[in-house]
Amino acid sequence: MFSDKEIQAYKKISAPPELYGKIKSSVTTKSRFIPSVVIKTVGAVAACFIIAVAIMMFGANPEPDIICNGQELQSSMLFYDISPASDKRESSVLSVPFEIELREDTEIVLSCGRLVTSEGESVDGILKKGKLEIWWEIPESDKKIDCEMVLKGEKTTTVITLTYDNAKKAVRATKTTK
Amino acid sequence: MSMLNRKTPDFDSVYNTYADLLYRVALAKLCSSADAEDAVQDVFLKYMTRPPIFFNENHEKAWFIRVTINQCCDIARRRSYHPTLTLDDIHDIAAEDEASVSDLMDKLSRLPKKYRETVTLHCLEGFSLSETAAILGVSLSATKMRLSRAREMLKEQQG
C-alpha cells in the first residue's frame, strides 16, 4: 500500500514546536478558568438569591407608598394645617395633599370628606394601580371626628386616619395596614 | 496489571509522549495542519482538565488516539471546506522526504475517512490489527475488511 520510504517520511512528521506553547498557555488559562467559572456560578446564584429576596421585600409588596403633606407616611405623623383652604376666607375645609403609589387595583372608601385631583375632579371607587396625586378635603363639620380613608386592595388593606386638633391647628395622620 | 491512579497530570511528560503521534493521526485524518493542531490542542486540554484513570500505558495511548479521532470527526463536521494539504503546512519536513509525504498524503486523502484512520493506525503507526480494532472500537474482522478495501481502492487509483 505504502512504500517504506513513504512510511519513514510519514514517521518523521512531528508536531510544530509552537504547538507546545499554544497548548501550555491554553492549559494554564483553562486551569484558571475553571475556578472562575465556579466563582461566576456561585456569584450568579447569590445575585439571583439577593434579587429574589429584594423582590419579596420590595417588589412583591402590595402595600401602597403614601406621601402625606410632602412626607412619607410611615405609621404616624403630625403636621400643621397650612392648606390654602384653612385660611380665614375658607376656613371650613381642611385640604391635605397625598401622593399614593398603588401597587394593585384598589378601592378607595372615605368615612368623610372627598378626594379631588389638582384639576378639581372627584376621585372615588376602584382605581387602577399607579401613581395618584390627590387632595383629601374634609369639611369643617367633620374636623371634630377621626376621618378614615380605606385603601382596599386584593392583597392588602391600608387605613389612613386624620385626626384634627382644633386648638393647635394641627393634623395627625396615622397609617395602619391589615 | 498495574493500576494507575488519578493524579495531577504532568503535561510535559504526556505531551512529549503523544504529541507527534496525535498530530500525525490528526493530520492524516483532516489533511490540514491548522485543524490537526486544533484537534491535538483540544485533546490535551480535555486530558488536563479532566484526566481519566488509565489501567496501563496501552490504555492511555488508546484513549489519546480515540479522543483525537473523535475530535477530528467533530472538526471535520464543523468545517465547511475540503482542505488540501500542502507541504508548506507540515513543520520542518526534510527536502528528500517531501515527495514521499506528498504522495502518501495524496493517497490517504483519496480514501474514505473510516478507511483512512484504519490505514493510518495499522500501516503507518504500526499498531497490530487487534490494537487498531480496539482503538477504533470495531471488530477485528471489520478492521481487516477496511484494510482490504483500502488496498483495493488504492490499487484501482494507481492502476
PDB file of C-alpha atoms in Angstrom, chain A residues 27-142:
ATOM      1  CA  VAL A  27      -3.998  24.607  29.775  1.00  0.00           C
ATOM      2  CA  THR A  28      -2.943  27.367  32.165  1.00  0.00           C
ATOM      3  CA  THR A  29      -5.835  29.560  31.073  1.00  0.00           C
ATOM      4  CA  LYS A  30      -8.223  26.636  31.351  1.00  0.00           C
ATOM      5  CA  SER A  31      -6.939  25.818  34.837  1.00  0.00           C
ATOM      6  CA  ARG A  32      -7.563  29.380  35.880  1.00  0.00           C
ATOM      7  CA  PHE A  33     -10.832  29.385  34.031  1.00  0.00           C
ATOM      8  CA  ILE A  34     -12.391  26.522  35.992  1.00  0.00           C
ATOM      9  CA  PRO A  35     -12.339  28.250  39.366  1.00  0.00           C
ATOM     10  CA  SER A  36     -13.513  31.455  37.756  1.00  0.00           C
ATOM     11  CA  VAL A  37     -16.462  29.563  36.291  1.00  0.00           C
ATOM     12  CA  VAL A  38     -17.232  28.252  39.750  1.00  0.00           C
ATOM     13  CA  ILE A  39     -16.920  31.730  41.207  1.00  0.00           C
ATOM     14  CA  LYS A  40     -19.137  33.152  38.474  1.00  0.00           C
ATOM     15  CA  THR A  41     -21.726  30.446  39.035  1.00  0.00           C
ATOM     16  CA  VAL A  42     -21.739  30.993  42.782  1.00  0.00           C
ATOM     17  CA  GLY A  43     -21.898  34.734  42.188  1.00  0.00           C
ATOM     18  CA  ALA A  44     -24.816  34.350  39.799  1.00  0.00           C
ATOM     19  CA  VAL A  45     -26.692  32.152  42.270  1.00  0.00           C
ATOM     20  CA  ALA A  46     -26.028  34.637  45.067  1.00  0.00           C
ATOM     21  CA  ALA A  47     -27.181  37.520  42.865  1.00  0.00           C
ATOM     22  CA  CYS A  48     -30.367  35.630  41.981  1.00  0.00           C
ATOM     23  CA  PHE A  49     -30.960  34.987  45.669  1.00  0.00           C
ATOM     24  CA  ILE A  50     -30.477  38.655  46.527  1.00  0.00           C
ATOM     25  CA  ILE A  51     -32.782  39.715  43.694  1.00  0.00           C
ATOM     26  CA  ALA A  52     -35.397  37.186  44.803  1.00  0.00           C
ATOM     27  CA  VAL A  53     -35.192  38.455  48.379  1.00  0.00           C
ATOM     28  CA  ALA A  54     -35.368  42.057  47.172  1.00  0.00           C
ATOM     29  CA  ILE A  55     -38.434  41.244  45.055  1.00  0.00           C
ATOM     30  CA  MET A  56     -40.054  39.561  48.032  1.00  0.00           C
ATOM     31  CA  MET A  57     -39.215  42.502  50.291  1.00  0.00           C
ATOM     32  CA  PHE A  58     -39.965  45.360  47.954  1.00  0.00           C
ATOM     33  CA  GLY A  59     -41.204  44.408  44.525  1.00  0.00           C
ATOM     34  CA  ALA A  60     -43.861  41.983  45.600  1.00  0.00           C
ATOM     35  CA  ASN A  61     -45.062  44.166  48.482  1.00  0.00           C
ATOM     36  CA  PRO A  62     -48.614  45.132  47.541  1.00  0.00           C
ATOM     37  CA  GLU A  63     -48.786  47.862  50.170  1.00  0.00           C
ATOM     38  CA  PRO A  64     -49.108  51.334  48.647  1.00  0.00           C
ATOM     39  CA  ASP A  65     -46.448  54.017  49.161  1.00  0.00           C
ATOM     40  CA  ILE A  66     -48.061  57.025  50.723  1.00  0.00           C
ATOM     41  CA  ILE A  67     -46.685  60.550  50.867  1.00  0.00           C
ATOM     42  CA  CYS A  68     -48.814  62.797  53.018  1.00  0.00           C
ATOM     43  CA  ASN A  69     -48.272  66.529  53.010  1.00  0.00           C
ATOM     44  CA  GLY A  70     -44.880  66.048  51.320  1.00  0.00           C
ATOM     45  CA  GLN A  71     -43.542  63.420  53.722  1.00  0.00           C
ATOM     46  CA  GLU A  72     -43.615  59.666  53.605  1.00  0.00           C
ATOM     47  CA  LEU A  73     -46.285  58.381  55.927  1.00  0.00           C
ATOM     48  CA  GLN A  74     -44.800  55.538  57.929  1.00  0.00           C
ATOM     49  CA  SER A  75     -47.129  54.921  60.868  1.00  0.00           C
ATOM     50  CA  SER A  76     -47.884  58.328  62.297  1.00  0.00           C
ATOM     51  CA  MET A  77     -47.014  61.957  61.627  1.00  0.00           C
ATOM     52  CA  LEU A  78     -48.072  65.389  62.796  1.00  0.00           C
ATOM     53  CA  PHE A  79     -48.263  68.481  60.645  1.00  0.00           C
ATOM     54  CA  TYR A  80     -49.804  71.922  60.901  1.00  0.00           C
ATOM     55  CA  ASP A  81     -52.759  72.823  58.825  1.00  0.00           C
ATOM     56  CA  ILE A  82     -51.338  75.280  56.323  1.00  0.00           C
ATOM     57  CA  SER A  83     -53.523  74.292  53.421  1.00  0.00           C
ATOM     58  CA  PRO A  84     -54.900  77.211  51.371  1.00  0.00           C
ATOM     59  CA  ALA A  85     -58.345  76.141  52.368  1.00  0.00           C
ATOM     60  CA  SER A  86     -57.567  76.771  56.035  1.00  0.00           C
ATOM     61  CA  ASP A  87     -57.134  80.480  55.713  1.00  0.00           C
ATOM     62  CA  LYS A  88     -59.774  82.809  57.066  1.00  0.00           C
ATOM     63  CA  ARG A  89     -61.686  83.066  53.828  1.00  0.00           C
ATOM     64  CA  GLU A  90     -62.291  79.352  53.514  1.00  0.00           C
ATOM     65  CA  SER A  91     -61.555  78.102  56.981  1.00  0.00           C
ATOM     66  CA  SER A  92     -64.191  75.498  56.757  1.00  0.00           C
ATOM     67  CA  VAL A  93     -62.232  72.997  54.637  1.00  0.00           C
ATOM     68  CA  LEU A  94     -59.088  71.051  55.549  1.00  0.00           C
ATOM     69  CA  SER A  95     -57.177  70.079  52.403  1.00  0.00           C
ATOM     70  CA  VAL A  96     -54.344  67.558  52.731  1.00  0.00           C
ATOM     71  CA  PRO A  97     -52.208  66.618  49.712  1.00  0.00           C
ATOM     72  CA  PHE A  98     -51.404  62.942  49.122  1.00  0.00           C
ATOM     73  CA  GLU A  99     -49.195  61.121  46.664  1.00  0.00           C
ATOM     74  CA  ILE A 100     -50.139  57.474  46.631  1.00  0.00           C
ATOM     75  CA  GLU A 101     -48.400  54.758  44.640  1.00  0.00           C
ATOM     76  CA  LEU A 102     -50.870  51.914  44.270  1.00  0.00           C
ATOM     77  CA  ARG A 103     -49.283  48.510  43.583  1.00  0.00           C
ATOM     78  CA  GLU A 104     -52.553  46.827  42.740  1.00  0.00           C
ATOM     79  CA  ASP A 105     -56.060  47.850  41.732  1.00  0.00           C
ATOM     80  CA  THR A 106     -57.532  49.400  44.856  1.00  0.00           C
ATOM     81  CA  GLU A 107     -60.899  50.524  46.063  1.00  0.00           C
ATOM     82  CA  ILE A 108     -60.887  53.815  47.967  1.00  0.00           C
ATOM     83  CA  VAL A 109     -63.552  54.415  50.579  1.00  0.00           C
ATOM     84  CA  LEU A 110     -63.771  57.586  52.708  1.00  0.00           C
ATOM     85  CA  SER A 111     -65.605  57.969  56.007  1.00  0.00           C
ATOM     86  CA  CYS A 112     -65.754  61.719  55.476  1.00  0.00           C
ATOM     87  CA  GLY A 113     -64.752  64.384  53.001  1.00  0.00           C
ATOM     88  CA  ARG A 114     -63.814  63.794  49.394  1.00  0.00           C
ATOM     89  CA  LEU A 115     -60.801  63.215  47.176  1.00  0.00           C
ATOM     90  CA  VAL A 116     -60.036  65.588  44.324  1.00  0.00           C
ATOM     91  CA  THR A 117     -57.324  65.867  41.732  1.00  0.00           C
ATOM     92  CA  SER A 118     -55.364  69.043  41.012  1.00  0.00           C
ATOM     93  CA  GLU A 119     -57.880  69.708  38.243  1.00  0.00           C
ATOM     94  CA  GLY A 120     -60.659  69.530  40.807  1.00  0.00           C
ATOM     95  CA  GLU A 121     -62.083  66.228  39.600  1.00  0.00           C
ATOM     96  CA  SER A 122     -63.526  63.873  42.156  1.00  0.00           C
ATOM     97  CA  VAL A 123     -61.743  60.575  42.769  1.00  0.00           C
ATOM     98  CA  ASP A 124     -63.539  57.555  44.183  1.00  0.00           C
ATOM     99  CA  GLY A 125     -64.330  53.918  43.612  1.00  0.00           C
ATOM    100  CA  ILE A 126     -61.876  51.373  42.279  1.00  0.00           C
ATOM    101  CA  LEU A 127     -58.624  52.803  40.978  1.00  0.00           C
ATOM    102  CA  LYS A 128     -56.087  51.161  38.705  1.00  0.00           C
ATOM    103  CA  LYS A 129     -52.588  50.603  40.075  1.00  0.00           C
ATOM    104  CA  GLY A 130     -50.236  53.508  39.530  1.00  0.00           C
ATOM    105  CA  LYS A 131     -49.403  56.898  40.930  1.00  0.00           C
ATOM    106  CA  LEU A 132     -52.113  59.120  42.302  1.00  0.00           C
ATOM    107  CA  GLU A 133     -51.818  62.820  43.236  1.00  0.00           C
ATOM    108  CA  ILE A 134     -54.866  63.876  45.160  1.00  0.00           C
ATOM    109  CA  TRP A 135     -56.135  66.189  47.838  1.00  0.00           C
ATOM    110  CA  TRP A 136     -58.274  64.949  50.674  1.00  0.00           C
ATOM    111  CA  GLU A 137     -60.736  67.701  51.501  1.00  0.00           C
ATOM    112  CA  ILE A 138     -62.511  67.497  54.853  1.00  0.00           C
ATOM    113  CA  PRO A 139     -65.262  69.996  55.638  1.00  0.00           C
ATOM    114  CA  GLU A 140     -65.466  71.938  58.897  1.00  0.00           C
ATOM    115  CA  SER A 141     -68.280  69.772  60.173  1.00  0.00           C
ATOM    116  CA  ASP A 142     -66.081  66.642  60.072  1.00  0.00           C
TER     117      ASP A 142
END
